[in-house]
Tab-separated table of C-alpha atoms and ligand atoms in Angstrom:
chain	number	residue	atom	x	y	z
A	1	MET	CA	-35.924	17.467	92.153
A	2	ALA	CA	-32.916	18.717	89.909
A	3	GLU	CA	-31.257	22.237	90.250
A	4	GLU	CA	-32.181	24.500	87.413
A	5	GLY	CA	-29.632	23.399	84.511
A	6	VAL	CA	-28.543	20.123	85.747
A	7	VAL	CA	-28.569	17.403	83.290
A	8	VAL	CA	-29.926	14.314	84.951
A	9	GLY	CA	-30.240	10.800	83.406
A	10	SER	CA	-31.189	7.944	84.680
A	11	ASP	CA	-29.163	5.430	86.623
A	12	LEU	CA	-27.469	3.917	83.053
A	13	GLY	CA	-24.789	1.960	81.578
A	14	VAL	CA	-23.160	3.679	79.008
A	15	LYS	CA	-22.464	1.548	75.416
A	16	ARG	CA	-19.448	2.006	73.539
A	17	PRO	CA	-19.576	4.588	70.687
A	18	ARG	CA	-20.403	3.303	67.302
A	19	GLU	CA	-17.724	4.870	64.569
A	20	ASN	CA	-19.053	6.126	61.501
A	21	GLU	CA	-16.796	3.653	59.292
A	22	GLU	CA	-16.872	6.138	56.214
A	23	ASN	CA	-15.589	9.416	57.750
A	24	GLY	CA	-14.309	8.147	61.495
A	25	ALA	CA	-16.576	11.159	62.786
A	26	SER	CA	-17.543	10.238	66.452
A	27	SER	CA	-20.954	9.073	67.176
A	28	VAL	CA	-22.266	7.906	70.735
A	29	VAL	CA	-24.885	5.396	70.758
A	30	SER	CA	-26.625	5.985	74.115
A	31	THR	CA	-28.647	3.628	76.202
A	32	GLU	CA	-32.327	3.733	76.030
A	33	ALA	CA	-32.210	5.306	79.368
A	34	MET	CA	-30.312	8.329	77.940
A	35	ASP	CA	-31.729	11.523	79.433
A	36	THR	CA	-34.453	12.922	76.806
A	37	GLU	CA	-32.445	16.421	76.782
A	38	THR	CA	-28.880	14.921	76.159
A	39	SER	CA	-29.780	12.513	73.226
A	40	THR	CA	-31.985	15.051	71.378
A	41	ASN	CA	-29.435	17.497	71.386
A	42	ASN	CA	-26.316	15.357	71.218
A	43	HIS	CA	-23.964	18.326	72.571
A	44	MET	CA	-22.140	15.920	74.481
A	45	SER	CA	-20.653	12.222	74.307
A	46	SER	CA	-22.782	11.311	77.300
A	47	VAL	CA	-23.915	12.782	80.604
A	48	ILE	CA	-25.367	10.099	83.483
A	49	PRO	CA	-26.692	11.389	86.329
A	50	GLY	CA	-25.510	15.116	86.679
A	51	TRP	CA	-22.386	14.246	84.799
A	52	PHE	CA	-20.257	14.604	81.292
A	53	SER	CA	-18.671	11.847	80.167
A	54	GLU	CA	-16.188	12.395	77.071
A	55	ILE	CA	-16.786	9.276	74.979
A	56	SER	CA	-15.221	8.778	71.531
A	57	PRO	CA	-13.698	6.557	69.068
A	58	MET	CA	-10.675	8.188	69.485
A	59	TRP	CA	-10.331	6.627	72.968
A	60	PRO	CA	-12.164	3.655	72.960
A	61	GLY	CA	-12.791	1.574	75.833
A	62	GLU	CA	-12.745	5.020	78.371
A	63	ALA	CA	-14.184	8.082	79.258
A	64	HIS	CA	-13.368	10.529	81.732
A	65	SER	CA	-16.418	12.398	83.515
A	66	LEU	CA	-16.971	15.706	85.118
A	67	LYS	CA	-19.429	16.609	87.673
A	68	VAL	CA	-21.871	18.740	85.904
A	69	GLU	CA	-23.053	21.688	87.941
A	70	LYS	CA	-25.129	23.830	85.457
A	71	ILE	CA	-24.938	23.683	81.262
A	72	LEU	CA	-24.190	27.282	80.417
A	73	PHE	CA	-24.594	27.194	77.014
A	74	GLN	CA	-25.589	24.744	74.161
A	75	GLY	CA	-25.275	25.934	70.588
A	76	LYS	CA	-24.539	24.376	66.988
A	77	SER	CA	-22.528	26.507	64.664
A	78	ASP	CA	-21.731	25.866	61.003
A	79	PHE	CA	-18.891	23.315	62.155
A	80	GLN	CA	-19.747	21.893	65.427
A	81	ASN	CA	-21.551	21.508	68.508
A	82	VAL	CA	-20.286	23.761	71.265
A	83	MET	CA	-21.228	23.405	74.857
A	84	VAL	CA	-20.119	25.434	78.051
A	85	PHE	CA	-20.987	23.713	81.634
A	86	GLN	CA	-19.943	24.785	84.855
A	87	SER	CA	-18.339	21.745	86.257
A	88	SER	CA	-18.368	21.423	90.084
A	89	THR	CA	-14.389	20.759	90.425
A	90	TYR	CA	-12.619	22.301	87.232
A	91	GLY	CA	-14.812	25.563	86.703
A	92	LYS	CA	-16.169	26.052	83.252
A	93	VAL	CA	-15.809	23.986	80.723
A	94	LEU	CA	-15.553	24.187	76.982
A	95	VAL	CA	-16.688	21.391	74.893
A	96	LEU	CA	-16.676	20.886	71.047
A	97	ASP	CA	-18.358	17.948	69.392
A	98	GLY	CA	-18.540	16.291	72.818
A	99	VAL	CA	-14.746	16.595	73.396
A	100	ILE	CA	-13.361	18.956	76.614
A	101	GLN	CA	-11.314	21.508	74.858
A	102	LEU	CA	-10.291	23.740	77.919
A	103	THR	CA	-11.172	23.963	81.586
A	104	GLU	CA	-10.721	26.986	83.648
A	105	ARG	CA	-8.616	24.587	86.360
A	106	ASP	CA	-6.125	23.017	83.664
A	107	GLU	CA	-6.055	25.456	80.826
A	108	CYS	CA	-3.064	26.785	81.594
A	109	ALA	CA	-0.893	23.461	81.161
A	110	TYR	CA	-1.785	23.483	77.606
A	111	GLN	CA	-2.059	27.267	76.579
A	112	GLU	CA	1.290	28.124	78.263
A	113	MET	CA	3.430	25.066	76.649
A	114	ILE	CA	1.850	25.228	73.030
A	115	THR	CA	2.975	28.816	73.068
A	116	HIS	CA	6.152	29.253	75.332
A	117	LEU	CA	7.826	26.162	73.798
A	118	PRO	CA	8.347	27.536	70.624
A	119	LEU	CA	8.904	31.200	71.343
A	120	CYS	CA	11.145	30.532	74.021
A	121	SER	CA	13.349	28.684	71.894
A	122	ILE	CA	14.043	31.295	69.293
A	123	PRO	CA	15.449	34.866	70.494
A	124	ASN	CA	13.260	37.968	69.734
A	125	PRO	CA	10.230	36.473	67.803
A	126	LYS	CA	8.249	39.194	66.081
A	127	LYS	CA	5.640	38.011	64.115
A	128	VAL	CA	3.563	35.016	64.750
A	129	LEU	CA	0.441	33.044	63.574
A	130	VAL	CA	-2.017	31.152	65.401
A	131	ILE	CA	-4.394	28.499	63.513
A	132	GLY	CA	-7.077	27.609	65.663
A	133	GLY	CA	-7.359	28.562	69.159
A	134	GLY	CA	-10.397	30.534	68.959
A	135	ASP	CA	-10.729	30.547	72.995
A	136	GLY	CA	-8.141	33.533	73.126
A	137	GLY	CA	-5.847	31.193	75.402
A	138	VAL	CA	-2.719	31.025	73.047
A	139	LEU	CA	-3.088	34.809	72.440
A	140	ARG	CA	-2.800	35.862	75.982
A	141	GLU	CA	0.194	33.310	76.096
A	142	VAL	CA	2.009	35.371	73.231
A	143	ALA	CA	1.006	38.348	74.222
A	144	ARG	CA	3.427	38.244	77.105
A	145	HIS	CA	6.466	38.093	74.684
A	146	SER	CA	7.411	41.792	74.749
A	147	SER	CA	9.581	41.632	71.403
A	148	ILE	CA	6.055	40.393	69.542
A	149	GLU	CA	5.153	42.572	67.443
A	150	LYS	CA	1.990	41.299	65.326
A	151	ILE	CA	-0.071	38.553	66.145
A	152	ASP	CA	-2.291	36.463	63.467
A	153	ILE	CA	-5.184	34.408	64.350
A	154	CYS	CA	-6.804	32.312	61.938
A	155	GLU	CA	-10.164	30.524	63.832
A	156	ILE	CA	-12.625	29.014	61.748
A	157	ASP	CA	-15.133	29.122	64.137
A	158	GLN	CA	-17.376	32.546	65.343
A	159	MET	CA	-19.229	30.889	67.698
A	160	VAL	CA	-16.159	29.559	69.366
A	161	ILE	CA	-14.972	32.925	69.825
A	162	ASP	CA	-18.070	34.678	71.004
A	163	VAL	CA	-18.606	32.242	73.558
A	164	SER	CA	-15.019	32.388	74.849
A	165	LYS	CA	-15.747	35.723	75.394
A	166	GLN	CA	-18.944	35.440	77.340
A	167	PHE	CA	-17.999	32.441	79.403
A	168	PHE	CA	-13.767	32.410	79.646
A	169	PRO	CA	-13.001	36.237	80.182
A	170	GLU	CA	-9.656	35.226	81.468
A	171	VAL	CA	-8.786	32.984	78.598
A	172	ALA	CA	-10.680	35.304	75.750
A	173	VAL	CA	-8.252	38.138	77.282
A	174	GLY	CA	-5.588	37.322	74.411
A	175	TYR	CA	-8.208	39.291	71.894
A	176	ASP	CA	-7.763	42.379	73.710
A	177	ASP	CA	-3.982	43.038	72.723
A	178	PRO	CA	-3.467	45.621	70.110
A	179	ARG	CA	-1.079	43.251	68.530
A	180	VAL	CA	-3.710	40.909	67.562
A	181	THR	CA	-5.365	40.536	64.193
A	182	LEU	CA	-8.489	38.054	63.970
A	183	HIS	CA	-9.179	36.233	60.734
A	184	VAL	CA	-12.148	34.455	60.993
A	185	GLY	CA	-11.659	31.467	58.611
A	186	ASP	CA	-10.440	28.380	57.003
A	187	GLY	CA	-6.915	27.997	58.356
A	188	VAL	CA	-5.440	25.706	55.328
A	189	ALA	CA	-6.794	28.389	52.403
A	190	PHE	CA	-5.357	31.163	55.008
A	191	LEU	CA	-2.084	29.949	55.412
A	192	LYS	CA	-2.112	29.017	51.347
A	193	ALA	CA	-2.312	32.922	50.870
A	194	VAL	CA	0.206	33.519	53.154
A	195	PRO	CA	3.720	35.155	51.531
A	196	GLU	CA	6.707	32.792	52.006
A	197	GLY	CA	8.740	33.641	54.856
A	198	THR	CA	6.391	35.659	56.847
A	199	TYR	CA	6.283	34.214	60.573
A	200	ASP	CA	8.872	33.737	63.124
A	201	ALA	CA	6.185	31.213	64.739
A	202	VAL	CA	3.222	29.344	64.013
A	203	ILE	CA	1.241	27.887	66.575
A	204	VAL	CA	-1.476	25.242	65.539
A	205	ASP	CA	-4.226	24.900	68.254
A	206	SER	CA	-6.458	22.721	67.004
A	207	SER	CA	-8.605	20.109	68.135
A	208	ASP	CA	-8.591	16.472	67.314
A	209	PRO	CA	-8.380	15.416	63.853
A	210	ILE	CA	-12.117	14.093	63.473
A	211	GLY	CA	-14.293	16.845	61.997
A	212	PRO	CA	-13.019	20.821	61.236
A	213	ALA	CA	-9.488	20.217	62.407
A	214	GLN	CA	-8.471	17.120	60.436
A	215	GLU	CA	-6.978	18.782	57.625
A	216	LEU	CA	-4.377	20.528	60.271
A	217	PHE	CA	-2.880	16.525	60.690
A	218	GLU	CA	-1.957	16.309	57.036
A	219	LYS	CA	1.210	16.705	54.624
A	220	PRO	CA	-0.239	19.824	52.790
A	221	PHE	CA	-0.879	21.600	55.592
A	222	PHE	CA	2.712	21.243	57.093
A	223	GLU	CA	3.834	22.187	53.482
A	224	SER	CA	1.907	25.601	54.147
A	225	VAL	CA	3.322	25.988	57.344
A	226	ALA	CA	7.271	25.454	56.527
A	227	LYS	CA	6.563	27.756	53.305
A	228	ALA	CA	5.219	30.801	55.573
A	229	LEU	CA	7.593	30.680	58.167
A	230	ARG	CA	11.153	32.337	57.736
A	231	PRO	CA	14.978	30.169	57.908
A	232	GLY	CA	14.807	29.029	61.472
A	233	GLY	CA	10.897	29.681	61.923
A	234	VAL	CA	9.082	27.549	63.937
A	235	VAL	CA	5.924	25.544	64.257
A	236	CYS	CA	4.364	23.751	67.458
A	237	THR	CA	1.236	21.901	66.785
A	238	GLN	CA	-0.729	19.900	68.847
A	239	ALA	CA	0.041	16.199	68.227
A	240	GLU	CA	-2.032	14.358	70.564
A	241	SER	CA	-1.203	11.665	73.454
A	242	ILE	CA	1.036	9.053	73.333
A	243	TRP	CA	-1.077	6.389	75.202
A	244	LEU	CA	-3.647	6.659	72.632
A	245	HIS	CA	-2.548	8.002	69.180
A	246	MET	CA	0.806	6.627	68.395
A	247	ASN	CA	-0.297	5.839	64.822
A	248	ILE	CA	-1.297	9.580	64.257
A	249	ILE	CA	2.052	10.893	66.376
A	250	GLU	CA	4.317	8.398	63.809
A	251	GLY	CA	2.344	10.132	60.629
A	252	ILE	CA	2.857	13.607	62.016
A	253	VAL	CA	6.967	12.539	62.998
A	254	GLU	CA	7.327	11.213	59.021
A	255	ASN	CA	5.392	14.215	57.956
A	256	CYS	CA	7.649	16.670	59.686
A	257	ARG	CA	10.981	15.135	58.922
A	258	GLN	CA	10.285	15.387	55.191
A	259	ILE	CA	9.206	18.993	55.320
A	260	PHE	CA	11.202	20.774	57.926
A	261	LYS	CA	14.809	20.638	57.392
A	262	GLY	CA	15.694	21.744	61.110
A	263	SER	CA	15.039	20.291	64.119
A	264	VAL	CA	12.174	17.834	64.761
A	265	ASN	CA	10.515	17.045	68.295
A	266	TYR	CA	8.238	16.040	70.714
A	267	ALA	CA	7.252	17.569	73.632
A	268	TRP	CA	4.303	17.006	76.262
A	269	THR	CA	2.431	18.415	79.003
A	270	THR	CA	0.159	16.963	81.395
A	271	VAL	CA	-3.654	18.224	81.276
A	272	PRO	CA	-5.866	16.331	83.339
A	273	THR	CA	-9.007	16.940	81.397
A	274	TYR	CA	-7.793	15.402	78.339
A	275	PRO	CA	-8.080	11.706	77.710
A	276	SER	CA	-5.056	9.787	79.313
A	277	GLY	CA	-3.967	13.163	81.163
A	278	MET	CA	-1.334	14.323	78.590
A	279	ILE	CA	-1.049	15.753	75.259
A	280	GLY	CA	1.723	16.124	73.124
A	281	PHE	CA	3.287	19.001	70.893
A	282	MET	CA	5.183	18.219	67.660
A	283	LEU	CA	7.893	21.397	67.664
A	284	CYS	CA	9.589	21.668	64.257
A	285	SER	CA	12.043	24.549	62.892
A	286	THR	CA	12.736	25.300	58.993
A	287	GLU	CA	16.178	25.096	57.703
A	288	GLY	CA	18.173	28.047	58.682
A	289	PRO	CA	19.478	29.398	61.956
A	290	PRO	CA	19.419	25.927	63.921
A	291	VAL	CA	17.021	25.910	66.761
A	292	ASP	CA	17.628	23.970	70.085
A	293	PHE	CA	14.336	22.941	71.535
A	294	LYS	CA	15.355	21.315	74.664
A	295	HIS	CA	17.822	24.266	75.659
A	296	PRO	CA	14.952	27.519	75.848
A	297	VAL	CA	17.385	30.565	74.767
A	298	ASN	CA	14.921	32.928	75.094
A	299	PRO	CA	13.660	33.078	79.118
A	300	ILE	CA	9.966	34.397	80.021
A	301	ASP	CA	9.705	37.043	82.770
A	302	ALA	CA	8.218	34.407	85.297
A	303	ASP	CA	5.970	36.800	87.058
A	304	GLY	CA	4.870	38.479	83.907
A	305	SER	CA	6.014	41.912	85.111
A	306	GLN	CA	7.159	42.889	81.668
A	307	SER	CA	3.824	41.492	80.209
A	308	LYS	CA	0.486	43.960	79.745
A	309	ILE	CA	-1.224	40.164	80.715
A	310	LYS	CA	-0.982	40.374	84.631
A	311	VAL	CA	-2.107	37.004	85.560
A	312	PRO	CA	1.291	35.379	86.098
A	313	LEU	CA	2.173	32.174	84.268
A	314	LYS	CA	0.916	29.027	86.409
A	315	PHE	CA	2.846	25.999	84.726
A	316	TYR	CA	5.364	27.284	82.393
A	317	ASN	CA	9.114	27.466	83.796
A	318	SER	CA	12.667	26.673	81.920
A	319	GLU	CA	13.054	23.775	83.748
A	320	ILE	CA	9.778	22.272	82.853
A	321	HIS	CA	10.338	23.477	79.374
A	322	SER	CA	13.088	21.118	78.918
A	323	ALA	CA	11.820	18.152	80.705
A	324	ALA	CA	9.049	18.207	78.083
A	325	PHE	CA	10.940	16.434	75.841
A	326	CYS	CA	12.173	13.648	78.145
A	327	LEU	CA	10.144	10.607	76.724
A	328	PRO	CA	9.118	7.492	78.090
A	329	SER	CA	10.961	4.796	76.542
A	330	PHE	CA	7.837	3.410	74.497
A	331	ALA	CA	7.547	6.957	72.748
A	332	LYS	CA	10.989	7.359	72.605
A	333	LYS	CA	11.789	4.259	70.238
A	334	VAL	CA	8.787	4.866	68.029
A	335	ILE	CA	9.302	8.557	67.343
A	336	GLU	CA	13.257	8.619	66.893
A	337	SER	CA	12.938	6.044	64.698
A	338	LYS	CA	10.265	7.922	62.693
A	339	ALA	CA	12.432	11.173	63.152
A	340	LYS	CA	15.663	9.623	61.434
B	1	LIG	N1	-6.820	26.681	73.475
B	1	LIG	C1	-7.305	25.163	73.899
B	1	LIG	C2	-7.955	24.420	72.517
B	1	LIG	C3	-7.613	22.927	72.700
B	1	LIG	N2	-6.953	22.487	71.504
B	1	LIG	C4	-6.542	21.174	72.180
B	1	LIG	C5	-8.112	20.162	72.099
B	1	LIG	C6	-7.425	18.776	72.426
B	1	LIG	C7	-8.419	18.134	72.976
B	1	LIG	N3	-8.595	16.844	72.815
B	1	LIG	C8	-7.753	15.896	73.441
B	1	LIG	C9	-7.296	14.636	73.135
B	1	LIG	C10	-6.353	14.306	73.616
B	1	LIG	N4	-5.858	12.791	72.802
């Protein structure tokens, strides 16, 4: 007998996903034995007897699975499918279009790094723009910096914001900071309208480049980011996995090297619930006061005592900041060749 809310499928094998060849969108083909509710709603890659498996053409031939205790929310916004479930070992999980965005247990490793790698690399950041990041976790981290005066966020999907506030209050707490202004809309259009040199830092907390975030990985977007930054300003953008997406990373590095005339670096963090267990960041600075990302000049108070955010840092520290830029040889070779 199934517990309420637990999606139970038959004992089945999972076929490889079928890629939509026109737009590269994920299209999962389940077996005939797929649970009816799952296949009808198409809110997840696949659930096999009480498990969520993350299947995508972006990581063919593999799928990390989490045991599902209960589905808490399933909805379809104007942009994507949104799901929240209670896992048995990683707390609540936010899933967009079948791809895990965060879990309560390991979100710190992503949100703290994507935020503090850039903000601890420049002195006295005051104005920050977050593109994406609708769950509010990056806002929570930006708010730890007492020098910050203004935090703009542009998130395209109101449903992500609402669901995060409802189910992930310790993440969405970032919205409570009075320095935050929320803009619900398209980040690409928002950036185009930003006056030149407005921000000290831009943080691009995007989903993967299939679906609503696709343009956030393209050259015109990086050009808009560079224009929105002051001289010596910094950008940190979600830049995928060296194990899975070296082709995407190569493209990002090439574009960034052409656009950002300061420094261009790739860093990474471990996130057990992301495919391959890691994810990278592209960190760049514009021409102006030099930025040495590998040696943070603006250390953050480790116990958070100067912050209104009362939960202490769980992952980030100055040592892991510098270590994040050390790359395995195979990745270093490719990235450095593109970064020249
Ligand atoms: N604030 C958290 C939002 C997470 N944004 C990034 C999600 C990336 C998910 N896909 C990871 C795939 C790694 N190749």
